[in-house]
Amino acid sequence: MKVLFTTSEIAPWVKTGGLGDVAGALPVALRQAGCDVRVLVPRYPALRAAFPDAGHLVHLPWMGGHLPGADLYAAQTPEGVSLLLLDCPMLFERPGNPYLAPEGHDWLDNPLRFGLLSRVAARLASHASPLDWRPDVLHCHDWQTGLAPYYLRFYEHGAAKSVMTIHNLAFQGDFSSDVMGQLALGESDWHMDGVEYYGGMSFLKAGLRHADKLTTVSPSYAREIQTKVEGMGMQGLLQARAPDLVGILNGIDPAAWNPATDVHLAAPYDRDHLADKQLNKQALQREMGLAERSDCPLFGIVSRLTYQKGLDLVAAIGDGLIQLPAQLVVLGSGSHELEAAYRQLAARYPGQVAVTIGFNEGLAHRIEAGADIFLMPSRFEPCGLNQMYSLAYGTLPLVRPTGGLADTVVNYSELALHEGRANGFVCNAANPQSILGTAAWAAGMWYDKPRWQALQRNAMAGDYSWTGPAQRYRDLYESLFSA
Ligand code: ADP
Ligand code: GLC
């Protein structure tokens, strides 16, 4: 099974969130499941620097509209995954992250940047590909590659089947119809079954309408996105495509997220050496300038600071949380209001609240290891990786029962504990008082060491590997050819 994976980010080199983690780890697991995977990704500065010896493969001439000519370079990751680096300096050789300028606004030519990525993906999957290697399956991720299944169906013909994975329906790649010409699309594409979406054009809608199979990153989210509340306008289309839509839970990368081997930690540990976890708490308190208290729990947050993650609800109960008593450590960036709210909280409680605004991979690992309770009260969460990192690290997650959080976290009850299932705390309502109530309940339980450790052991015993999910993707690819 030959698979062309196409993505706008890939960990550890280019990552703004969970999509990067998935694109970094899933191809490795797919290789182990017997697939021949190549990953097409723009040659951003970080990838140019990481693979200075990448070899030139081919030049891709102009493909219509304003889509510029480009080049493909080949490289191989240390795990043996083949990368196809899409080189087009005018679109990708920039500072900032893949989507935003350093000042924080979207690059205005994002339709063109990801239109080119989509068009090249479709070309490489088609009869007109300049490469000898032809994929059986084109696997696309999120809106940035949403036009690829569409281009493949209507502009670049070939035998390859397409799969479109939704990592987050909130990001749809919706633009004005003015960009159609730039993308080499015309009037024949401008209708309900084409790229038109509520009067504009949508990358994601085109992919969801025309990919052969759709997946999303948890079974619960697969159901939720077919409802008006979570469907973000796409629910009708997703209901119509329900027979082709499946939820496959993400895994986590065992090479990067294992407390026994994690290079970022002060003291590696496993479920038989839980006492060593305490050393990581002390080291984190020191690193973050927190008082070295061992008489109260430490809550941790690592997140994009956005409405999705429900962290405005936590900011609203900051005072109550500290008075439990508890300490709080936050690493994140996003909305300026939320960044300011957390900075103010840290200023009010020196030694009890520590806040780092920014993106810091090492610190993210140290918070996962050093905190006692991980706060992730998302309003919606397609899958969520941080609650799985927390579970693997014995840092009990406090979550809302939505999407992948509902599929991975089992609320504490005596019964669920004794059945070996309970592994965290679940707060039903998305309001500050309910979250504070659940936090108080969890903080109280922290003093009951035998119960706490039983919960930690349940959490750490879970299977969060990519092995099962990779097999499910493989089965899905094969189902495309069995009819
Ligand atoms: P999402 O993709 O919606 O942001 P996930 O839980 O799936 O949420 O994945 C988030 C990923 O990004 C995790 O690997 C997390 O550790 C990482 N992350 C988020 N914010 C930061 C940050 N400020 N610094 C370092 N890593 C971060
Ligand atoms: C998205 C979602 C997150 C998911 C990640 C990887 O960013 O918000 O829930 O874990 O993609 O699939």
Coordinates of N, CA and C in Angstrom, one line a residue, residues 13 43 45-56 73-76 85:
W13 N 9.9 19.3 13.6 CA 10.5 20.5 12.9 C 9.6 21.7 12.8
R43 N 8.6 23.2 2.1 CA 10.0 23.3 2.5 C 10.1 24.7 3.3
P45 N 11.6 27.3 6.2 CA 13.0 27.4 6.7 C 13.5 26.3 7.6
A46 N 12.6 25.9 8.6 CA 13.0 24.9 9.6 C 13.3 23.6 8.9
L47 N 12.6 23.3 7.8 CA 12.9 22.0 7.1 C 14.1 22.1 6.2
R48 N 14.3 23.3 5.7 CA 15.5 23.5 4.9 C 16.7 23.3 5.7
A49 N 16.6 23.9 7.0 CA 17.8 23.8 7.9 C 18.0 22.4 8.4
A50 N 16.9 21.7 8.7 CA 17.0 20.3 9.2 C 17.5 19.3 8.2
F51 N 17.3 19.6 6.9 CA 17.7 18.6 5.9 C 18.5 19.4 4.8
P52 N 19.7 19.8 5.2 CA 20.5 20.6 4.2 C 20.9 19.8 3.0
D53 N 21.0 18.5 3.2 CA 21.4 17.7 2.0 C 20.3 17.1 1.2
A54 N 19.1 17.6 1.4 CA 18.0 17.1 0.6 C 18.3 17.3 -0.9
G55 N 18.0 16.2 -1.6 CA 18.3 16.2 -3.1 C 17.2 16.7 -4.0
H56 N 17.6 17.4 -5.0 CA 16.6 17.9 -5.9 C 16.0 16.8 -6.7
Y73 N 12.1 18.4 -3.4 CA 13.4 17.9 -2.9 C 13.0 16.6 -2.0
A74 N 14.0 15.7 -2.0 CA 13.7 14.4 -1.2 C 14.7 14.4 0.0
A75 N 14.1 14.0 1.1 CA 14.9 13.8 2.3 C 14.4 12.6 3.1
Q76 N 15.1 12.2 4.1 CA 14.7 11.0 4.9 C 14.8 11.4 6.3
L85 N 9.8 17.5 -0.1 CA 9.8 18.9 0.4 C 9.4 19.8 -0.8

